[in-house]
Short mmCIF file of C-alpha atoms in Angstrom, two decimals:
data_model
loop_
_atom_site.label_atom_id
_atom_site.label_comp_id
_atom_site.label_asym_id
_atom_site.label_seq_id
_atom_site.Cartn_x
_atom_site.Cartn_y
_atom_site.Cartn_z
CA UNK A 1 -8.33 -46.24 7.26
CA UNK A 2 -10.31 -43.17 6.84
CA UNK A 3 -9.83 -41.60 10.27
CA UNK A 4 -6.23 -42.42 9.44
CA UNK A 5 -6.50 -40.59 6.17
CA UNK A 6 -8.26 -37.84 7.40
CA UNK A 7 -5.65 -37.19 10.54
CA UNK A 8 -2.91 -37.30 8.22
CA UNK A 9 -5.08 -35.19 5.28
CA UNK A 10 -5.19 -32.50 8.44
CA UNK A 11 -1.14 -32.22 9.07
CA UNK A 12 -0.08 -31.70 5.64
CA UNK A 13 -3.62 -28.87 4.89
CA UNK A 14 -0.93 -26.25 5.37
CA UNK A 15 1.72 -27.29 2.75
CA UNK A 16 -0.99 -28.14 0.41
CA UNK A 17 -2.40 -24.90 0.89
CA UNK A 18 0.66 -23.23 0.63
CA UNK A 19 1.83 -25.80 -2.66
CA UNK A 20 -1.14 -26.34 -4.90
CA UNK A 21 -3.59 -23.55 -4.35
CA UNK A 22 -3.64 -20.14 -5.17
CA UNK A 23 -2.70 -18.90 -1.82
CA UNK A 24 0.91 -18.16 -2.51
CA UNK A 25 0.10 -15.49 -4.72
CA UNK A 26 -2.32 -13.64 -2.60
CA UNK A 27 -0.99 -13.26 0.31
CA UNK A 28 2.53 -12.32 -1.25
CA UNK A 29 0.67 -9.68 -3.19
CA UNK A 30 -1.10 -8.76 -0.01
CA UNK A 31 2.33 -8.51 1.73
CA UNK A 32 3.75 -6.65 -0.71
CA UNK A 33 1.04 -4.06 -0.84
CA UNK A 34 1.25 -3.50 3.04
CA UNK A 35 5.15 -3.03 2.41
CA UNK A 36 4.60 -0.84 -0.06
CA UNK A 37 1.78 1.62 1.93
CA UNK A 38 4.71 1.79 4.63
CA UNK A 39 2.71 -0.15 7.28
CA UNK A 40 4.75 -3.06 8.07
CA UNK A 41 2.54 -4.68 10.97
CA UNK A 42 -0.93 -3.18 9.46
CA UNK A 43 -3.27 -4.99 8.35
CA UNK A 44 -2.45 -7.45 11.05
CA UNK A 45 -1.47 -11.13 9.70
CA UNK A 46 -4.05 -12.58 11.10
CA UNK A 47 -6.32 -10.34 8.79
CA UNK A 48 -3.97 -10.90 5.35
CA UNK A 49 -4.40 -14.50 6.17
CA UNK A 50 -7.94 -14.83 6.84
CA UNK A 51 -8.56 -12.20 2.96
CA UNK A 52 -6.21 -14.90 1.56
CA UNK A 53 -8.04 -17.97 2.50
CA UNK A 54 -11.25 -16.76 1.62
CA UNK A 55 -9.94 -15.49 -1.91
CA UNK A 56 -8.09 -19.21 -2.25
CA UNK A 57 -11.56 -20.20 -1.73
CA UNK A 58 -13.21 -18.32 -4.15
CA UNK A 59 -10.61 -19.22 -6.78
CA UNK A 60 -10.23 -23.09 -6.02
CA UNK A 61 -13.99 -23.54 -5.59
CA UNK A 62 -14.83 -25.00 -9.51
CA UNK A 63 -11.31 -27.26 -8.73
CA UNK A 64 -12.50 -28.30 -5.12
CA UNK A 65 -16.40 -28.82 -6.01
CA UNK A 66 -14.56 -31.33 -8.73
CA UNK A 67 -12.54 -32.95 -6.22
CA UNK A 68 -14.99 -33.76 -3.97
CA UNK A 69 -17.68 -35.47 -6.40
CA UNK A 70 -15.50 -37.13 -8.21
CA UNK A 71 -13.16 -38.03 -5.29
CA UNK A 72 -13.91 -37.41 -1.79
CA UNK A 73 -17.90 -38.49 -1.63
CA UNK A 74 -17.22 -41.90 -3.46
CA UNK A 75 -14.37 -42.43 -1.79
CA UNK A 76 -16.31 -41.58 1.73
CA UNK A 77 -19.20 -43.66 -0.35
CA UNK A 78 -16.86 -46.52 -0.67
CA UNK A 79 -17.15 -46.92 -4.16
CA UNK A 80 -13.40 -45.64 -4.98
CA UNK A 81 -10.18 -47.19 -3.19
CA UNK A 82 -7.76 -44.84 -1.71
CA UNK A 83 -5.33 -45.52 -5.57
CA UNK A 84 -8.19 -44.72 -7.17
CA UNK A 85 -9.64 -41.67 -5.12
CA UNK A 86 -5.86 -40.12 -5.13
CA UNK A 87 -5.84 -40.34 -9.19
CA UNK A 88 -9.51 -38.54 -9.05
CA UNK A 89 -9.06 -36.23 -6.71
CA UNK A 90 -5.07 -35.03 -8.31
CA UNK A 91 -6.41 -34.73 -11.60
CA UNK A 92 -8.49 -31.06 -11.47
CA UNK A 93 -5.02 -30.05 -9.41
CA UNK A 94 -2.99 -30.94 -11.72
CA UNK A 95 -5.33 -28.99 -14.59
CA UNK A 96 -5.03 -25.67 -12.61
CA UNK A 97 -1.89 -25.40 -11.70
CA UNK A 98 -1.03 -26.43 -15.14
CA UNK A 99 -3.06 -23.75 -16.38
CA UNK A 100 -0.98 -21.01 -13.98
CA UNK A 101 2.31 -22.61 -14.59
CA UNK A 102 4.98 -21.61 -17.54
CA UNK A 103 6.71 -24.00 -20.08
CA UNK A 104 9.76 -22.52 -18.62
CA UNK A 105 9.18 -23.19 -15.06
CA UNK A 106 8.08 -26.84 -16.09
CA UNK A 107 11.21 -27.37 -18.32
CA UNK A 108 13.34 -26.34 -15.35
CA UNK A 109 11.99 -28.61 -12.71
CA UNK A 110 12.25 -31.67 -15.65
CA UNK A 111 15.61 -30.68 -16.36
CA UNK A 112 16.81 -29.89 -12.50
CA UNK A 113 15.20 -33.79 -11.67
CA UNK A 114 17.42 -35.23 -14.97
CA UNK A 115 14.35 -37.07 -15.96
CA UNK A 116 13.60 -38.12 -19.72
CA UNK A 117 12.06 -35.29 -21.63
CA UNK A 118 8.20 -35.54 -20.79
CA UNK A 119 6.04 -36.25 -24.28
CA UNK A 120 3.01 -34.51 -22.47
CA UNK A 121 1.61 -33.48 -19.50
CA UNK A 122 0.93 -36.93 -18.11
CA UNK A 123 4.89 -37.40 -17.65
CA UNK A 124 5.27 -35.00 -15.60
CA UNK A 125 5.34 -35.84 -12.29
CA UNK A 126 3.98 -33.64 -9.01
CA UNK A 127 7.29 -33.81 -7.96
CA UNK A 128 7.61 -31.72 -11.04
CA UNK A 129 4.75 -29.98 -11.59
CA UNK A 130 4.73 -28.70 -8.08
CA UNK A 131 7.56 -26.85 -7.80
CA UNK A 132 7.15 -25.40 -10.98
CA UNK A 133 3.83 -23.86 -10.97
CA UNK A 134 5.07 -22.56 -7.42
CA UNK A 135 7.98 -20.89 -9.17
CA UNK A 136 5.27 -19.66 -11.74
CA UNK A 137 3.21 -18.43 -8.76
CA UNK A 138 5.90 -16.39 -7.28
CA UNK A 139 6.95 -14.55 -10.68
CA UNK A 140 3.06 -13.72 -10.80
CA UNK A 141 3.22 -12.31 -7.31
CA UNK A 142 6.33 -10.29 -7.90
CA UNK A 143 4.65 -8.89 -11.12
CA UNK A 144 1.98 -8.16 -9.49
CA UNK A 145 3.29 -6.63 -6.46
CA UNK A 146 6.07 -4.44 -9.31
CA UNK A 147 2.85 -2.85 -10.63
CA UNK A 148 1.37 -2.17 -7.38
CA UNK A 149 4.59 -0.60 -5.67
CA UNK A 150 4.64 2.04 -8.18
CA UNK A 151 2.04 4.72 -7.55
CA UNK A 152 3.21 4.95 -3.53
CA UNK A 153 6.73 5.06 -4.84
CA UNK A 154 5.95 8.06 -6.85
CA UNK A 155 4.05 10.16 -3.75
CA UNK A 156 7.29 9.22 -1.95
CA UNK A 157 9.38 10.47 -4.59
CA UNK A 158 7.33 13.52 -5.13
CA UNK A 159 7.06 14.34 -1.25
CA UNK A 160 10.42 14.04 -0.94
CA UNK A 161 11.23 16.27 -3.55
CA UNK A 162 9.05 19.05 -2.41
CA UNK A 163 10.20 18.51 1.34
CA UNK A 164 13.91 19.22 -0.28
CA UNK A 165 12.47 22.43 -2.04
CA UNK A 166 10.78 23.78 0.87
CA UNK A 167 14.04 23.20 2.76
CA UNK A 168 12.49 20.84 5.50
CA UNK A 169 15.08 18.16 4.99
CA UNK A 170 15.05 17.59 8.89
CA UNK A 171 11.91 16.43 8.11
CA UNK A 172 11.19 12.55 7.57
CA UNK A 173 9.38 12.11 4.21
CA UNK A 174 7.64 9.34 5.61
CA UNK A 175 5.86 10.91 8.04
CA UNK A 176 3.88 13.33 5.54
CA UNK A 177 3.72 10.61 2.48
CA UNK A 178 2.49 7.88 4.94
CA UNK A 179 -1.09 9.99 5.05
CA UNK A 180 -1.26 10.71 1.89
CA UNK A 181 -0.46 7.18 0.49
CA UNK A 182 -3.31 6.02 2.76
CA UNK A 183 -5.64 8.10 2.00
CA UNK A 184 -5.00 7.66 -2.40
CA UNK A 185 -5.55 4.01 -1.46
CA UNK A 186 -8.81 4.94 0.06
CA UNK A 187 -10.54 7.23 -2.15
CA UNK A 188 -9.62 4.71 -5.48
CA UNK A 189 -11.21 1.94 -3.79
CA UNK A 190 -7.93 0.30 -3.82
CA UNK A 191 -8.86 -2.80 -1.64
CA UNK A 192 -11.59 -3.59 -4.07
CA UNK A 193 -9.52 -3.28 -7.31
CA UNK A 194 -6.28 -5.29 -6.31
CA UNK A 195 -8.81 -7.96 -4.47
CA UNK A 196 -10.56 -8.07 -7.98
CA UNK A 197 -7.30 -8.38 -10.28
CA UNK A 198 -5.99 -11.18 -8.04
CA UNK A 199 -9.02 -13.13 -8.43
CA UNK A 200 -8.90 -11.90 -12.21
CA UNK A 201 -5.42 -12.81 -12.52
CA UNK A 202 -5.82 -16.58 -12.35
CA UNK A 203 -7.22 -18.76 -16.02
#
């Protein structure tokens, strides 16, 4: 039963990863920020994906170390049926992402199943919650990723303006503000301060 649990625990890693964690947000953010630098294929994916697991894990590791002694070892143990284990192990889940997630997002997923109108947070469902703190994730990404667009928008716009005075408009403006963008990243540390607001962003 447990190799059977485990196998199956192993195909479904990247859905939960993707569904429950706080993945999603950081490697949309991450995404975004490469779009936004004007680097499309740089940093590789490999490299976003690898900076986004070990944030996830530095986020999820208070939820995780609560998972696994109060789930996984006396399960493993077998002190704890697999019912049992599955009700231990969901519960710090289900207290961060309801933590992340919005009333509205929640009210929305209730409303969008046509289930009864939940009295607290023990009616709702995964099936509910799931969705909805990944809707809540995504709005936090794209909020994030809003704020983080801005400053290389403006070195576009003002490169492009003074291309268009100096009368080079034969002249891509990407080509000059690509450099520049780079190197403002750079010299404000900016891999350090987005890396610490998305691990700041998260209660």
């Amino acid at each position: 039963m447990r190799i059977v649990l485990g196998l199956t625990m192993l195909a479904v890693l990247p859905a939960l990863l993707v569904c429950v964690t706080s993945f999603l947000r950081i490697i949309i953010v991450l995404s975004m920020l490469r779009q936004a630098i004007g680097m499309p294929q740089t940093p590789p994916n490999t490299v976003l994906i690898g900076l986004a697991l070990f944030l996830t894990m530095f986020t999820m590791s208070p939820v995780l170390q609560k998972v696994n002694e109060q789930a996984f070892q006396p399960f493993m143990a077998g002190t704890l049926s697999v019912q049992a284990a599955y009700e231990k192990g969901s519960a710090p889940m289900r207290e961060f992402m309801v933590r992340q997630t919005r009333e509205e997002d929640l009210a929305l997923m209730v409303e969008l199943s046509k289930a009864k109108p939940p009295q607290s947070m023990d009616d709702i469902s995964n099936v509910q919650l799931i969705p909805a703190y990944m809707l809540s994730e995504l709005r936090a990404a794209f909020q994030i990723g809003f704020v983080v667009f801005l400053p290389f928008l403006l070195i576009d716009l003002i490169v492009s303006s003074v291309l268009m005075a100096l009368g080079m408009m034969m002249m891509p403006p990407a080509t000059i503000a690509l450099p520049l963008k780079i190197l403002m990243f750079v010299l404000i540390d900016g891999w350090s301060l987005l890396l610490k607001a998305l691990v700041g962003s998260f209660h």
